[in-house]
Structures are given as structure tokens and as C-alpha cells.
Amino acid sequence: MNPANLPFDSEAMLEGLRTWVECESPTWDAGAVNRMLDIAARDMAIMGATIERIAGRQGFGGVIRARFPHPKQGEPGILIAGHMDTVHPVGTIEKLKWRREGNKCYGPGIYDMKGGNYLSLEAIRQLARASFTTPLPITVLFTPDEEVGTPSTRDIIEAEAARNKYVLVPEPGRADNGVTTGRYAIARFNLEATGRPSHAGATLSAGRSAIREMARQILAIDAMTTEDCTFSVGVVHGGQWVNCVATTATGEALSMAKRQADLDRGVERMLALSGTANDVAFKVTRGVTRPVWEPDAGTMALYEKARGIAKSLGAELPHASSGGGSDGNFTGAMGIPTLDGLGVRGANGHTLEEYIEVESLVERGRLMAGLLATLD
């Protein structure tokens, strides 16, 4: 089976993808994410998949697991793992409207990562239409909470990965048309400052501002960044009334490192910030963590398979480890051969200029089809 001969059609793929993109699905809106999962479930049911819905927890949406018909159903096969949540609040579609400009197509979540998820299903669809039976059974798992560190579905992802031989992750491809064979470690932290209230006009000096302490700590956290381990504060909330000295302020911080030992040291430094100064208590607690995924022999053999397919299609396929976490962190760290970054090319993820390169839908769709058709 030559994937170059499969009749992928970028215009038809865009038409289907548009429905997905215009169904906004921000992580914290479980109902919105579930509506997106309903659309994907319907598409896969039409393709002949057996659909299982797993209820959400911790306030997040649910999970869809789709198993496609296969003579070896139930045996270890290929897991395609993707997330359907995005960082864009409902209403973003009015600011980041679906639009096509030459080889670019824009929309919330189109790049990260609905485009990659959609082309994965198109690859399965094209193989089925060609009456081609893949050597291994295929399972697709779509989850609701990757953008916040996968707190509610990590156990499901790891359990499903353990039942399979390979994991393919259609997160966005690299700008050089490459794929991802490893990812850095990431830790999240919750920050809380607790001060003493007073009237900001009448008795300002009697109060102790939690906002002031949070601001001081933010500068200290940013200053901890080195080449080995980065630190940043991305969320801050504090105060209720401008005429009151703020009693509480909260925040969220992120740390990333290429090596687990560096992240572990970073975690220790963050937790050591807890304490009391200037009559204000500051508390750091650890949130979700993604382990370092370093490529092993299994992952590199999987990459070489993909590189050979890409070469047969007339393309180079470089690889590298990447910053920014994905659910590939979990499966790769488990030692299961994992190939990430198999999704679309594009840019400006998590912004109001997020887009994909339209031609990459077909190019990456053929690559995915080639992998599904040859992995054994």
C-alpha cells in the first residue's frame, strides 16, 4: 500500500475540520468540550468504530475511546492519543474567525490540536476506503484536559498506552516539518499569599498587602530561571476592593527543564519559597507534573519507520526533543515507543493568530496513513 496513492483532498478535509474548529472547547467549560467530543464520536461511529464514553471528573469533560474494526481486535496495537480541549474561551471564534488566506487557515484550536486529530481520522478513513487492513488494531483516545496538565485523565492515557505497542500523538508538527521524539519535564505550582486587611484610605499602614507580597515573589520566581530550568508565573488573582488592603492573592507558576534532575531541583527551590515575611504568609504547593520523556531505542525505531515513509513521499523528516508538554510525556516516559508532533504545520498556537498550513493536512495525513499501514 502506497500512501501517496490515497486520494486525500485538502478541501474536503477543511470542510470537515471547520465543524470541529467552530465548536469551541475551552478546557474549563466541560459542556463545551463534551459537545466537541460528541462531534468526533459521531464522525468515528460513521467510520465504523465502537465508541466508549468515559465520564469526566474534577469538573472536566469526558473521554472518548474509539476502537476500529480489526481481525486482531483486543491485541496490542496502535494508540492515537489527542486532546480536544483548547486554551480559547467560548466567543473567541468572533475574534479569530475561520478564514482561509492562501495556504493558511485560521481558527481557535485549529493548530493545537484539532487539525492533527482530524487528519488522523482521515488517514484511518482513507485506509478503510481502500479496503486495506492494517497489521495492528487502532484505538483513538480523545481527552479533555491536556492544556492544564492532564490532571483528570493521565491514568486513562497510561492504562490505554500500556495495552498497545505504539503511541502516535498528532500534536502540531515542528516548523522544520519535523516530529517530536522527546519532551522536557514540566511542573506546575499553586501560589497563595495571605496578608492582613485594613482600609486602604483611612488605615493603610495597619494592613499587609497580599498583592504586594505576590508581586515580590513573582520577581523572585522569574529571577530563578537558568538555561537548565525555567520559571514563570502565568496566572495571578488578588483583591476585591480597591479601598481595601488585599488579604489574599493567588497565582500559578510553571517550571520546565530538559532533565528530570534539573526539574527536581527546581521543585525544591519553588517549595522553599513558602514562609512568612513582613507579616504576610506565602505558600507554594505543587500541582500536576509531566515527567521527562527521553527517546529510547523503541521510540527511535518508530521514528526511523516514519522517516522512511516520509522519504518515500518526497519529504525530509527531522526530529528533536521539544519544550511544551504533551500527553506523549507520559507514554514516552513509560518506555512505550511514542512519536509526537505528527500533526499539522502552522504557527501562533494559543494566540488570536493561530493558523495551519493547509497543504500539511494532506502531507501529514499520508504520513499517518503510512505508519498505520506498516507498523507491526
JSON list of N, CA and C in Angstrom, two decimals, residues 34 57 62 64 85 103 111 176 200 247 323 328 330 360 376:
[
{"chain": "A", "resi": 34, "resn": "ASN", "atom": "N", "xyz": [-17.43, 18.54, 25.89]},
{"chain": "A", "resi": 34, "resn": "ASN", "atom": "CA", "xyz": [-18.25, 17.37, 25.61]},
{"chain": "A", "resi": 34, "resn": "ASN", "atom": "C", "xyz": [-18.99, 17.50, 24.28]},
{"chain": "A", "resi": 57, "resn": "ARG", "atom": "N", "xyz": [-14.26, 13.89, 35.32]},
{"chain": "A", "resi": 57, "resn": "ARG", "atom": "CA", "xyz": [-14.17, 14.10, 36.77]},
{"chain": "A", "resi": 57, "resn": "ARG", "atom": "C", "xyz": [-13.41, 15.39, 37.03]},
{"chain": "A", "resi": 62, "resn": "GLY", "atom": "N", "xyz": [-15.49, 14.70, 29.48]},
{"chain": "A", "resi": 62, "resn": "GLY", "atom": "CA", "xyz": [-15.24, 13.27, 29.48]},
{"chain": "A", "resi": 62, "resn": "GLY", "atom": "C", "xyz": [-14.17, 12.85, 28.50]},
{"chain": "A", "resi": 64, "resn": "ILE", "atom": "N", "xyz": [-13.36, 10.08, 25.12]},
{"chain": "A", "resi": 64, "resn": "ILE", "atom": "CA", "xyz": [-13.87, 9.17, 24.10]},
{"chain": "A", "resi": 64, "resn": "ILE", "atom": "C", "xyz": [-12.78, 8.17, 23.74]},
{"chain": "A", "resi": 85, "resn": "ASP", "atom": "N", "xyz": [-9.48, 19.70, 24.10]},
{"chain": "A", "resi": 85, "resn": "ASP", "atom": "CA", "xyz": [-9.62, 21.00, 24.76]},
{"chain": "A", "resi": 85, "resn": "ASP", "atom": "C", "xyz": [-8.66, 22.00, 24.16]},
{"chain": "A", "resi": 103, "resn": "ASN", "atom": "N", "xyz": [-2.42, 29.61, 1.65]},
{"chain": "A", "resi": 103, "resn": "ASN", "atom": "CA", "xyz": [-2.10, 28.31, 2.25]},
{"chain": "A", "resi": 103, "resn": "ASN", "atom": "C", "xyz": [-2.30, 28.31, 3.75]},
{"chain": "A", "resi": 111, "resn": "TYR", "atom": "N", "xyz": [-4.69, 24.59, 15.14]},
{"chain": "A", "resi": 111, "resn": "TYR", "atom": "CA", "xyz": [-3.30, 24.14, 15.14]},
{"chain": "A", "resi": 111, "resn": "TYR", "atom": "C", "xyz": [-3.01, 23.24, 16.33]},
{"chain": "A", "resi": 176, "resn": "ASP", "atom": "N", "xyz": [10.17, 22.93, 11.06]},
{"chain": "A", "resi": 176, "resn": "ASP", "atom": "CA", "xyz": [11.04, 22.39, 10.02]},
{"chain": "A", "resi": 176, "resn": "ASP", "atom": "C", "xyz": [10.48, 21.11, 9.40]},
{"chain": "A", "resi": 200, "resn": "ALA", "atom": "N", "xyz": [-7.82, 50.95, 52.92]},
{"chain": "A", "resi": 200, "resn": "ALA", "atom": "CA", "xyz": [-6.68, 51.49, 52.17]},
{"chain": "A", "resi": 200, "resn": "ALA", "atom": "C", "xyz": [-6.59, 53.00, 52.23]},
{"chain": "A", "resi": 247, "resn": "THR", "atom": "N", "xyz": [-6.26, 41.00, 51.26]},
{"chain": "A", "resi": 247, "resn": "THR", "atom": "CA", "xyz": [-5.92, 39.96, 52.22]},
{"chain": "A", "resi": 247, "resn": "THR", "atom": "C", "xyz": [-5.33, 38.74, 51.54]},
{"chain": "A", "resi": 323, "resn": "GLY", "atom": "N", "xyz": [10.23, 21.48, 23.95]},
{"chain": "A", "resi": 323, "resn": "GLY", "atom": "CA", "xyz": [9.64, 22.06, 25.13]},
{"chain": "A", "resi": 323, "resn": "GLY", "atom": "C", "xyz": [8.13, 22.07, 24.98]},
{"chain": "A", "resi": 328, "resn": "GLY", "atom": "N", "xyz": [2.32, 12.80, 25.30]},
{"chain": "A", "resi": 328, "resn": "GLY", "atom": "CA", "xyz": [3.45, 11.95, 24.94]},
{"chain": "A", "resi": 328, "resn": "GLY", "atom": "C", "xyz": [4.49, 11.86, 26.05]},
{"chain": "A", "resi": 330, "resn": "PHE", "atom": "N", "xyz": [3.91, 11.26, 29.10]},
{"chain": "A", "resi": 330, "resn": "PHE", "atom": "CA", "xyz": [3.54, 10.12, 29.94]},
{"chain": "A", "resi": 330, "resn": "PHE", "atom": "C", "xyz": [3.87, 8.80, 29.26]},
{"chain": "A", "resi": 360, "resn": "SER", "atom": "N", "xyz": [-0.34, 20.95, 4.69]},
{"chain": "A", "resi": 360, "resn": "SER", "atom": "CA", "xyz": [0.15, 19.95, 5.63]},
{"chain": "A", "resi": 360, "resn": "SER", "atom": "C", "xyz": [-0.93, 18.95, 6.04]},
{"chain": "A", "resi": 376, "resn": "ASP", "atom": "N", "xyz": [3.94, -2.99, 12.75]},
{"chain": "A", "resi": 376, "resn": "ASP", "atom": "CA", "xyz": [3.50, -4.34, 13.10]},
{"chain": "A", "resi": 376, "resn": "ASP", "atom": "C", "xyz": [4.19, -4.81, 14.39]}
]
